[in-house]
mmCIF file of C-alpha atoms in Angstrom:
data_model
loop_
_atom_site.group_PDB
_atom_site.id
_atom_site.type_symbol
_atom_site.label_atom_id
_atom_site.label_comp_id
_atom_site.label_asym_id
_atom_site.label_seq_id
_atom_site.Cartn_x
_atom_site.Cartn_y
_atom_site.Cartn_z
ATOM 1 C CA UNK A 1257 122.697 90.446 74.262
ATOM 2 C CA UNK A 1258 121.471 88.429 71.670
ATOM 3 C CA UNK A 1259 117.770 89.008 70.266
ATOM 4 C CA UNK A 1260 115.765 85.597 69.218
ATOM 5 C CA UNK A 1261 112.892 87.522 68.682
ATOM 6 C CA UNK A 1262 111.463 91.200 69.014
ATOM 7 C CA UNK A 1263 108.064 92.578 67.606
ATOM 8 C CA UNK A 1264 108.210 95.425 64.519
ATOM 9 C CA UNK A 1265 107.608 98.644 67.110
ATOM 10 C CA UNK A 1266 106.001 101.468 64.797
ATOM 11 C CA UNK A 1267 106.548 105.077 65.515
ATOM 12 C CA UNK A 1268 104.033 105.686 68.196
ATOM 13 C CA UNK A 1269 104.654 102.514 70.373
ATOM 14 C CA UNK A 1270 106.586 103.142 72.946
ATOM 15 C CA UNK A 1271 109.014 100.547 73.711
ATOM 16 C CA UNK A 1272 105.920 97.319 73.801
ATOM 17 C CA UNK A 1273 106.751 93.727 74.076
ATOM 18 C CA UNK A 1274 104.607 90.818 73.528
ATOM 19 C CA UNK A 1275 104.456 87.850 76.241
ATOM 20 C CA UNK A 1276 106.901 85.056 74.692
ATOM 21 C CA UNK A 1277 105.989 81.380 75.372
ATOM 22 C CA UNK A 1278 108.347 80.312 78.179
ATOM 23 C CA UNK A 1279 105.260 79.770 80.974
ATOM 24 C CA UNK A 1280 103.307 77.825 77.925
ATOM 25 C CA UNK A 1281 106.613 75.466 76.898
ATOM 26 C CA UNK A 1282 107.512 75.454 80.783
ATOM 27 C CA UNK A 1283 104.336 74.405 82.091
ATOM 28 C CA UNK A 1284 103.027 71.665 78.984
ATOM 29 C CA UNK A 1285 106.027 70.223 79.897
ATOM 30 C CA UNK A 1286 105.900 69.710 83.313
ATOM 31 C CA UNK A 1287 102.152 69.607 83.881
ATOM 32 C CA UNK A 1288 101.174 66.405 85.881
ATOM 33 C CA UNK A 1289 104.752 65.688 87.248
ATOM 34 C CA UNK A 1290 106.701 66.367 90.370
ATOM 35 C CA UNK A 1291 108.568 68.365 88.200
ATOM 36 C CA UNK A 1292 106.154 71.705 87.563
ATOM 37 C CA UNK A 1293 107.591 72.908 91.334
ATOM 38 C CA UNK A 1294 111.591 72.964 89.726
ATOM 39 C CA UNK A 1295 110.675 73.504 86.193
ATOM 40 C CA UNK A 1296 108.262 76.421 86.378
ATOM 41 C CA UNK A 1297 108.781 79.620 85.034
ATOM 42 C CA UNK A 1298 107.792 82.205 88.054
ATOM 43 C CA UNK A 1299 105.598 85.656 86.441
ATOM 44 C CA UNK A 1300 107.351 89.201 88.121
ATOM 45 C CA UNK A 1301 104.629 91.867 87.378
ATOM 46 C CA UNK A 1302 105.675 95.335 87.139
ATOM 47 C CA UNK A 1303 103.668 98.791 86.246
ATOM 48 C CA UNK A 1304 100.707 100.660 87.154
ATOM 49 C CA UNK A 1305 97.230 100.269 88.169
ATOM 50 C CA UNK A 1306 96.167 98.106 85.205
ATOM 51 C CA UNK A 1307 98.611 95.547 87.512
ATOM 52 C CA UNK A 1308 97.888 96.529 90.768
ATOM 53 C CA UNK A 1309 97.467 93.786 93.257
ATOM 54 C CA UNK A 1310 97.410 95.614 96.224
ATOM 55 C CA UNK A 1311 101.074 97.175 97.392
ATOM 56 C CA UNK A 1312 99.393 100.219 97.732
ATOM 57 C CA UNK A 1313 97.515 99.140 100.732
ATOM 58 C CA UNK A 1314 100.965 99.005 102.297
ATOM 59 C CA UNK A 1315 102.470 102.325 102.210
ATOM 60 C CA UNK A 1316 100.760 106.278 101.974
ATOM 61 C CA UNK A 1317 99.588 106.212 98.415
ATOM 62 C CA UNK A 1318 96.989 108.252 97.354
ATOM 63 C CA UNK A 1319 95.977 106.094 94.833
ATOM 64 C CA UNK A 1320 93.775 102.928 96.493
ATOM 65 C CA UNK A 1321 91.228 100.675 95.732
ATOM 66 C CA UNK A 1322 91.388 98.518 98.882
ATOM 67 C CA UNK A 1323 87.620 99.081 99.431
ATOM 68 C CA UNK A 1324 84.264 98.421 98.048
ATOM 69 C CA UNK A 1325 82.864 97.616 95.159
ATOM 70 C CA UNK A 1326 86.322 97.103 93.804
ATOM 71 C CA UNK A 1327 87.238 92.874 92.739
ATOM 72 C CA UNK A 1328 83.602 92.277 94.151
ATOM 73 C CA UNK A 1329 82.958 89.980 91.464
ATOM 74 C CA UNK A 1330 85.884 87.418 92.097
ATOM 75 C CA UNK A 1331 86.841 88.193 95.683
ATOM 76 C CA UNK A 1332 85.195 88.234 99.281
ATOM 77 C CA UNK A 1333 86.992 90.888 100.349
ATOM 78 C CA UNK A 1334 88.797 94.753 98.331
ATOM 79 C CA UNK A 1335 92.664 93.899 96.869
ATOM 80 C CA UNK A 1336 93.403 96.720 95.969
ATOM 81 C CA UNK A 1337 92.538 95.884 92.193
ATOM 82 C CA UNK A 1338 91.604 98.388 90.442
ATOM 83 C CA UNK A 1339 88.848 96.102 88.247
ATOM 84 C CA UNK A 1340 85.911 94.414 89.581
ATOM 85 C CA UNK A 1341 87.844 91.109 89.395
ATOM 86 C CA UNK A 1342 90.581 89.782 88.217
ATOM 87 C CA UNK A 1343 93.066 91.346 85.877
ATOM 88 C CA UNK A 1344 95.607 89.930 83.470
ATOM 89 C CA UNK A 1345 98.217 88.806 85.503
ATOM 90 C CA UNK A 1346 96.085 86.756 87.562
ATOM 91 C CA UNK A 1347 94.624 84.800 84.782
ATOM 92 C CA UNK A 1348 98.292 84.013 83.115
ATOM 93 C CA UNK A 1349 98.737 82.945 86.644
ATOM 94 C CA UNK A 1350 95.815 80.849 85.998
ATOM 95 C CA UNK A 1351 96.474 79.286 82.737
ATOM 96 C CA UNK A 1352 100.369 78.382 83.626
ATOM 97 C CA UNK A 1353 99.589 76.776 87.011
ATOM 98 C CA UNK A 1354 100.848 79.504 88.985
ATOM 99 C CA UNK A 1355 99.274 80.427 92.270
ATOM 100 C CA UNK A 1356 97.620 83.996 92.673
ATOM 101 C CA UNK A 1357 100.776 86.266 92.737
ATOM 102 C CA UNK A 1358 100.872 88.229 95.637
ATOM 103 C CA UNK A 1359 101.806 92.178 96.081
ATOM 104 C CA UNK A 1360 105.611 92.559 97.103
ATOM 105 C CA UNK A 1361 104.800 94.107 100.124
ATOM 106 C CA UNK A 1362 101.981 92.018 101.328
ATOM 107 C CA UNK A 1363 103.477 91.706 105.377
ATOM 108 C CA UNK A 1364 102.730 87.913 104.863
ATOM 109 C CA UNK A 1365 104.451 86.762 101.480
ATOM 110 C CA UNK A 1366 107.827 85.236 101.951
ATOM 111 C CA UNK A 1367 107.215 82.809 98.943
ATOM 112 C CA UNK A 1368 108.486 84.205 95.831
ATOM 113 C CA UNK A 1369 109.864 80.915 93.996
ATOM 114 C CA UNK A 1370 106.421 81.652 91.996
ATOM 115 C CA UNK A 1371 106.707 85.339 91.039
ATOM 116 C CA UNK A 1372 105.846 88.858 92.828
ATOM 117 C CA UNK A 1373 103.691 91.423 91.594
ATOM 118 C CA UNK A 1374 106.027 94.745 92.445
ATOM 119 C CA UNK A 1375 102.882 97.116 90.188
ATOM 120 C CA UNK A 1376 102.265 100.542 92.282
ATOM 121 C CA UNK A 1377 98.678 102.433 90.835
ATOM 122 C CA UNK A 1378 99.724 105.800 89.393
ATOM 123 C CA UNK A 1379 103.497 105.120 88.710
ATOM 124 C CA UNK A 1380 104.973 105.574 85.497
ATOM 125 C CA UNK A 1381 108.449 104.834 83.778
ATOM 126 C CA UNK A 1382 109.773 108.109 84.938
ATOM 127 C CA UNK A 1383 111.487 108.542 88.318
ATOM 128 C CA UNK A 1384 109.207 111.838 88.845
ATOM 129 C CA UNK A 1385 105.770 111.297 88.196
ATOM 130 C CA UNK A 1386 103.680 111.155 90.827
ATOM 131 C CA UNK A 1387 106.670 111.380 93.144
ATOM 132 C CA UNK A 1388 106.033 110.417 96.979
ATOM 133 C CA UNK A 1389 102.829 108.802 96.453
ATOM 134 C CA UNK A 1390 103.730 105.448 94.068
ATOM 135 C CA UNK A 1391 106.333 103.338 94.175
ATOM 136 C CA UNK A 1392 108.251 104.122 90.880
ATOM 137 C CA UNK A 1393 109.740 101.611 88.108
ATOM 138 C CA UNK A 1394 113.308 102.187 89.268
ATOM 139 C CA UNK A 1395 112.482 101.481 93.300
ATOM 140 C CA UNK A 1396 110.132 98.126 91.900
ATOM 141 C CA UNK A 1397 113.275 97.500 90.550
ATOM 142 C CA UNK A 1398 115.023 97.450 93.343
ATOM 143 C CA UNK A 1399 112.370 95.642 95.627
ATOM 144 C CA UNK A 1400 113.334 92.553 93.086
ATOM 145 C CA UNK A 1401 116.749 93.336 93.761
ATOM 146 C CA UNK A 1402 115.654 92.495 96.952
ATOM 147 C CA UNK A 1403 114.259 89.496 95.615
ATOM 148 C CA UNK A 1404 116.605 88.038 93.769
ATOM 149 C CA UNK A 1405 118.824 88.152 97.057
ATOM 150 C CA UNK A 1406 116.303 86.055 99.090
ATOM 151 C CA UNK A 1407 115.881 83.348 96.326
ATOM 152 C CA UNK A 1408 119.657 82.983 96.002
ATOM 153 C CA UNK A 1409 119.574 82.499 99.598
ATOM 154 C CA UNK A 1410 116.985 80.122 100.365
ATOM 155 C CA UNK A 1411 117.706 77.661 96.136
ATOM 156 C CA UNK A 1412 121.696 78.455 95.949
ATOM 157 C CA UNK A 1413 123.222 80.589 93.158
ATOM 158 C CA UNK A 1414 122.521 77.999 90.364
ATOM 159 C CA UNK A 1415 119.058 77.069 91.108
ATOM 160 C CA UNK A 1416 118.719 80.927 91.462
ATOM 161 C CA UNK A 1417 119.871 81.859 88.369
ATOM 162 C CA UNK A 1418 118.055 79.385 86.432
ATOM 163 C CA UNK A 1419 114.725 80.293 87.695
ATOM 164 C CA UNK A 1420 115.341 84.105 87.177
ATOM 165 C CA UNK A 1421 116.183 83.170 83.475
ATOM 166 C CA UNK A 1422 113.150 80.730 82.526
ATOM 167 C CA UNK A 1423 110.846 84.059 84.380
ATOM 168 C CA UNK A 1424 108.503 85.731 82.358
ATOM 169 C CA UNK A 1425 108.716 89.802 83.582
ATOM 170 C CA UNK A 1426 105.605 91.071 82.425
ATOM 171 C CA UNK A 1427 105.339 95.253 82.401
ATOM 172 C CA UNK A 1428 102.400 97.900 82.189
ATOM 173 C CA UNK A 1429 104.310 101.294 82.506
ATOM 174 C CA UNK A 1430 104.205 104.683 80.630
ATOM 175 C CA UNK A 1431 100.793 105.953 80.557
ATOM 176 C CA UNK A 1432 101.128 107.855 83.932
ATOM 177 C CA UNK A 1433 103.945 109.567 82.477
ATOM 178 C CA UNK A 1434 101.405 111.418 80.241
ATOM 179 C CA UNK A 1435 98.668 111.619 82.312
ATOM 180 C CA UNK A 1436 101.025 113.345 84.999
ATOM 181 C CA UNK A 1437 102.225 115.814 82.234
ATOM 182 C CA UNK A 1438 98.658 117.351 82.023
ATOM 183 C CA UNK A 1439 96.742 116.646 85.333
ATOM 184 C CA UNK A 1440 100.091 117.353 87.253
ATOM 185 C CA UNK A 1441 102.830 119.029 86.528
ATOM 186 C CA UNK A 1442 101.889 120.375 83.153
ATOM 187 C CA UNK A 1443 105.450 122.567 83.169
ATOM 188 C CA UNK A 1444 107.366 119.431 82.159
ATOM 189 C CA UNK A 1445 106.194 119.444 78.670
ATOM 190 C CA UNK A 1446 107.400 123.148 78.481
ATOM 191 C CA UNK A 1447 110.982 121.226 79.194
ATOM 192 C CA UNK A 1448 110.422 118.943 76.471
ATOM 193 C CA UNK A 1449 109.256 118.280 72.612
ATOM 194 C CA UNK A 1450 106.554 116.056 72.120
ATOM 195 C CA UNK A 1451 109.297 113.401 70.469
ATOM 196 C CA UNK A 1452 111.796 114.541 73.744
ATOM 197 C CA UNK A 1453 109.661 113.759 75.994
ATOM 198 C CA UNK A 1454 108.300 110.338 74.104
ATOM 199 C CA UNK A 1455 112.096 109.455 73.708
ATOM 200 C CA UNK A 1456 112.582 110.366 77.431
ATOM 201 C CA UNK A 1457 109.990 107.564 78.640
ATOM 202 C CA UNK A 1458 111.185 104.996 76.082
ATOM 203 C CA UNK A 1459 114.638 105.238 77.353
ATOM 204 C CA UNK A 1460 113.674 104.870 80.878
ATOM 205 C CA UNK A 1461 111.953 101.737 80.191
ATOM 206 C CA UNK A 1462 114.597 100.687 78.028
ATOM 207 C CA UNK A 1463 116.932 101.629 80.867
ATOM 208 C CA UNK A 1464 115.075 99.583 83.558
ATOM 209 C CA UNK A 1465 114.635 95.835 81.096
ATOM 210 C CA UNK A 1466 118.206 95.959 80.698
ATOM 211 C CA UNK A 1467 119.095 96.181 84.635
ATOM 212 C CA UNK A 1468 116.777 93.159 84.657
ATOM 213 C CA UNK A 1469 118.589 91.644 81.908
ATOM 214 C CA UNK A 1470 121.585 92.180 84.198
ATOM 215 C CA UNK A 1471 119.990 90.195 86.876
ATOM 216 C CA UNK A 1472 119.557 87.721 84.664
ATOM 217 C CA UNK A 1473 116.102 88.448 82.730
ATOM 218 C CA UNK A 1474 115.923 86.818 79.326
ATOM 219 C CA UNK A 1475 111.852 86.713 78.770
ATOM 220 C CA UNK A 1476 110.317 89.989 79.012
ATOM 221 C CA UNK A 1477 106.426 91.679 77.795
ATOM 222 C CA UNK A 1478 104.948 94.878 77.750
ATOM 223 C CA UNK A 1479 101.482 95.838 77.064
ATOM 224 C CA UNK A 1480 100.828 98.955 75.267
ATOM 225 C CA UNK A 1481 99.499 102.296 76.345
ATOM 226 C CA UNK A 1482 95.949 102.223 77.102
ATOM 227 C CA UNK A 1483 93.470 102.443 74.859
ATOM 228 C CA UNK A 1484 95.182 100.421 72.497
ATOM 229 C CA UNK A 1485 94.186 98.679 69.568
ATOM 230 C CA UNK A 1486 92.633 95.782 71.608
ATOM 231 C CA UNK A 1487 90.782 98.508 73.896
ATOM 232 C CA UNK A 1488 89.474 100.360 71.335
ATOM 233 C CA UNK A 1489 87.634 97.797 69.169
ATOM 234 C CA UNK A 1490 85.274 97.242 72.250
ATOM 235 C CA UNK A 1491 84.621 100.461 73.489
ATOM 236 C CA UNK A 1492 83.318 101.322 69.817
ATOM 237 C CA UNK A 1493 81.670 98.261 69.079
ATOM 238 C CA UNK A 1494 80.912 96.154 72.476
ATOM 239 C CA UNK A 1495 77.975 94.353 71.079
ATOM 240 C CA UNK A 1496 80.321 92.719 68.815
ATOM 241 C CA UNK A 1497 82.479 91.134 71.809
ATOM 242 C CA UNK A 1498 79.545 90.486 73.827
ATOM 243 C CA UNK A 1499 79.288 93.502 76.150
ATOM 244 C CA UNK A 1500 76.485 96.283 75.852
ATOM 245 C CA UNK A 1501 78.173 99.579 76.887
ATOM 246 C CA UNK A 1502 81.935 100.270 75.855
ATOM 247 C CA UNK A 1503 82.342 103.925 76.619
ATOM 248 C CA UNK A 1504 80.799 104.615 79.858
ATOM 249 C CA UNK A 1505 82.344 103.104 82.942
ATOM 250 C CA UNK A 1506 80.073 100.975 85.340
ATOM 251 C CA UNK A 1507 81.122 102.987 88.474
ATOM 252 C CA UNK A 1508 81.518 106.652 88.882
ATOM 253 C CA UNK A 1509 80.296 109.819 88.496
ATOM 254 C CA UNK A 1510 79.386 112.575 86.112
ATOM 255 C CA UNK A 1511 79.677 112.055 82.191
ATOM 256 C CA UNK A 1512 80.416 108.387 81.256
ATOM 257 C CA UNK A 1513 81.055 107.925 84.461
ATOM 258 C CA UNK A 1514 84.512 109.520 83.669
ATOM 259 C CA UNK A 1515 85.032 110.911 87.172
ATOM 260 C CA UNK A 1516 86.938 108.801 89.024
ATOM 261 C CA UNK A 1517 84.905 108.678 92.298
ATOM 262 C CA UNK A 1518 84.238 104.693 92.679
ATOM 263 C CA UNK A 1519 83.249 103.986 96.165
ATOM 264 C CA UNK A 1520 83.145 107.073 97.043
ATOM 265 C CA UNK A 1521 86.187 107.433 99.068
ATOM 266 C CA UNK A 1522 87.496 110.496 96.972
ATOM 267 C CA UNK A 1523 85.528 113.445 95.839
ATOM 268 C CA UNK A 1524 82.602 112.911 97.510
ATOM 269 C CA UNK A 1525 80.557 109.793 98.359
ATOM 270 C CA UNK A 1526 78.524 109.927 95.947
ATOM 271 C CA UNK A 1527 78.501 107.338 93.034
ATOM 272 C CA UNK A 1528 76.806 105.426 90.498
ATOM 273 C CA UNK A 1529 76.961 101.621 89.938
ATOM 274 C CA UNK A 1530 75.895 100.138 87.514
ATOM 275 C CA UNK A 1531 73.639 96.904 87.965
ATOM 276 C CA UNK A 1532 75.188 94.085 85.840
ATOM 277 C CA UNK A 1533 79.154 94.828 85.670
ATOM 278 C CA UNK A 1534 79.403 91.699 82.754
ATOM 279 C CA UNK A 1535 77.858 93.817 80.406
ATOM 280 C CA UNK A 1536 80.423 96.663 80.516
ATOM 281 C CA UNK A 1537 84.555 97.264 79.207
ATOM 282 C CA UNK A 1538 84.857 99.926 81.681
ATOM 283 C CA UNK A 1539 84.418 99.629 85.601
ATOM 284 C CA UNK A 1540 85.800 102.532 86.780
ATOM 285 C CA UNK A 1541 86.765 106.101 84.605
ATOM 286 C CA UNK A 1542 90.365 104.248 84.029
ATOM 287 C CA UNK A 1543 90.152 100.585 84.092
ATOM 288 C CA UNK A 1544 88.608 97.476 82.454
ATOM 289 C CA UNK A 1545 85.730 94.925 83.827
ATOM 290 C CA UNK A 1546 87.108 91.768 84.829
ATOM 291 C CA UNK A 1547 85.364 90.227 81.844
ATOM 292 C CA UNK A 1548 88.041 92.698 79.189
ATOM 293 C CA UNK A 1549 91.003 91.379 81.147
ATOM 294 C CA UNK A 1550 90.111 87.795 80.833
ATOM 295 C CA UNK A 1551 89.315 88.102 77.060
ATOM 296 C CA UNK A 1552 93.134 89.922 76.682
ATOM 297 C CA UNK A 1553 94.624 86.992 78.776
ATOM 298 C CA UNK A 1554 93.337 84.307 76.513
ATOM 299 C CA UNK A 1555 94.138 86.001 73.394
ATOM 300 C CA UNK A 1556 97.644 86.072 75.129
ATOM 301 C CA UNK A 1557 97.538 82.553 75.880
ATOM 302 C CA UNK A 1558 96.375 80.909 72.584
ATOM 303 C CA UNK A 1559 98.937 82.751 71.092
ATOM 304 C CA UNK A 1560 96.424 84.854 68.629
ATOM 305 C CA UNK A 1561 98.493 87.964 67.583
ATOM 306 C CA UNK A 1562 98.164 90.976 69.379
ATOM 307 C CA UNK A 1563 98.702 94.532 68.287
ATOM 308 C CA UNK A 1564 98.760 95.868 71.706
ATOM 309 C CA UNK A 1565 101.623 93.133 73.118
ATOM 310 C CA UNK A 1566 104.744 92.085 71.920
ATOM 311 C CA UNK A 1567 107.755 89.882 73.146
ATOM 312 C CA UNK A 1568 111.863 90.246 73.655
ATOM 313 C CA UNK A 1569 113.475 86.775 74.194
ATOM 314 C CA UNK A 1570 117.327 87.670 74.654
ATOM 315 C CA UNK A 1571 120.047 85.051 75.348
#
């Protein structure tokens, strides 16, 4: 494997890549010509909530947001986004051409020349957290396994191959694994050292991107943990980015809205919602307005350098 380019990772990343420019090169080039259906470069989206598109609508997951006022902004109908809108992947989508990527197990999607969006809400980059209720990194892994099979099916080994490799596989994972260690199954960090069990999700991760590299990955990016640097500047100074509360979240209960009630489908039905959503980072106790994602995608897009995303381009 040879490295073109990798971010500096300090000591408390974990493991973070930043999007590389194959779906900007891909797409400029092709953009007006017959040839943007061959030439594209497909987005596989892989993680947690901060990704979910709705595969937990699919299977007995206790962690949904198929209902309302979740993606009432954007959509006529609940996702299963956890945002009032759209989140990142969907506006890469956007900007490179791509069509919305659908969830992996959507009964209906049988295209996947374009991507898949394999993200679970509440898995992490361990095999055990949350176990039985998410679909974990290792099994998303294996539903592109899946994949892979049908496209070299349906375009031939060649074609298959190439459009794996000009792919952009675009990860949110890890910050479940902590969360689970204290709302969970606090025991496991009686198992482990701080740096253990740090070392134990990096290597996972690791693990996982080089299984993909196997199946012929060469572009992959990672956000960082949330709240990361990008996070953090607007929920302590929102004004500044054009939003008027950072810290508490438009929908929930409680303090700051931090319990994570929105819709009222969980602890009880009752919830507050706030009246303009635009002016807010937070919509639920966990997860970003539409408006934060869409300011993160273009700051992807231009090319701007981001703290909280960096890049691996092997060949």
């Amino acid at each position: 494997m040879k490295i073109e380019h990798v971010a500096s990772i300090s000591y408390n990343q974990i493991f973070v890549f930043a999007l590389c420019s194959s779906l900007l090169i891909i797409t400029t080039q092709s953009h007006g010509h017959s040839e943007l259906s061959k030439r594209h470069a497909p987005l596989f989206i892989l993680g947690d909530s901060v990704f979910e598109a709705g595969n937990s609508n699919y299977f007995n997951s206790t962690a949904r947001a198929n209902y309302n006022p979740y993606v009432e902004t954007y959509f006529k109908y609940p996702t299963g986004r956890f945002s009032d809108g759209r989140q990142i992947p969907d506006f890469i989508a956007q900007y490179a051409k791509l069509p919305l990527i659908p969830p992996y197990l959507q009964p209906e999607n049988h295209e996947f020349s374009y991507g898949v969006n394999f993200a679970s809400a509440g898995s992490g980059a361990l095999d055990g957290t949350r176990l039985g209720s998410v679909i974990s990194l290792k099994t998303q892994l294996s539903n592109f396994e899946i994949v892979r099979m049908s496209l070299r099916k349906k375009l031939g080994d060649e074609e298959a191959k190439s459009l794996l490799s000009r792919a952009v596989y675009f990860f949110n994972t890890g910050s479940n694994d902590y969360l689970f260690a204290f709302d969970t199954d606090p025991t496991v960090l009686g198992s482990y050292s701080q740096q253990e069990y740090v070392d134990l999700v990096r290597g996972n991760m690791t693990a996982v991107v080089r299984e993909f590299y196997k199946r012929g990955g060469r572009n992959f990016a990672l956000l960082d943990l949330w709240p990361n640097e990008f996070l953090t500047k607007r929920m302590n100074n929102p004004s500044k980015y054009g939003f008027v509360e950072g810290k508490v979240a438009c929908c929930g209960r409680g303090p700051y809205g931090g319990i994570f009630n929105c819709g009222g489908m969980k602890i009880s039905k009752m919830y507050n919602l706030c009246k303009n959503v635009s002016e807010y980072v937070f919509f639920d106790s966990s997860h970003p307005t539409e408006r934060v994602y869409e300011q993160f995608a273009k700051k992807i897009w231009s090319g701007n350098s981001i703290t909280a995303l960096y890049y691996l381009k092997i060949s």
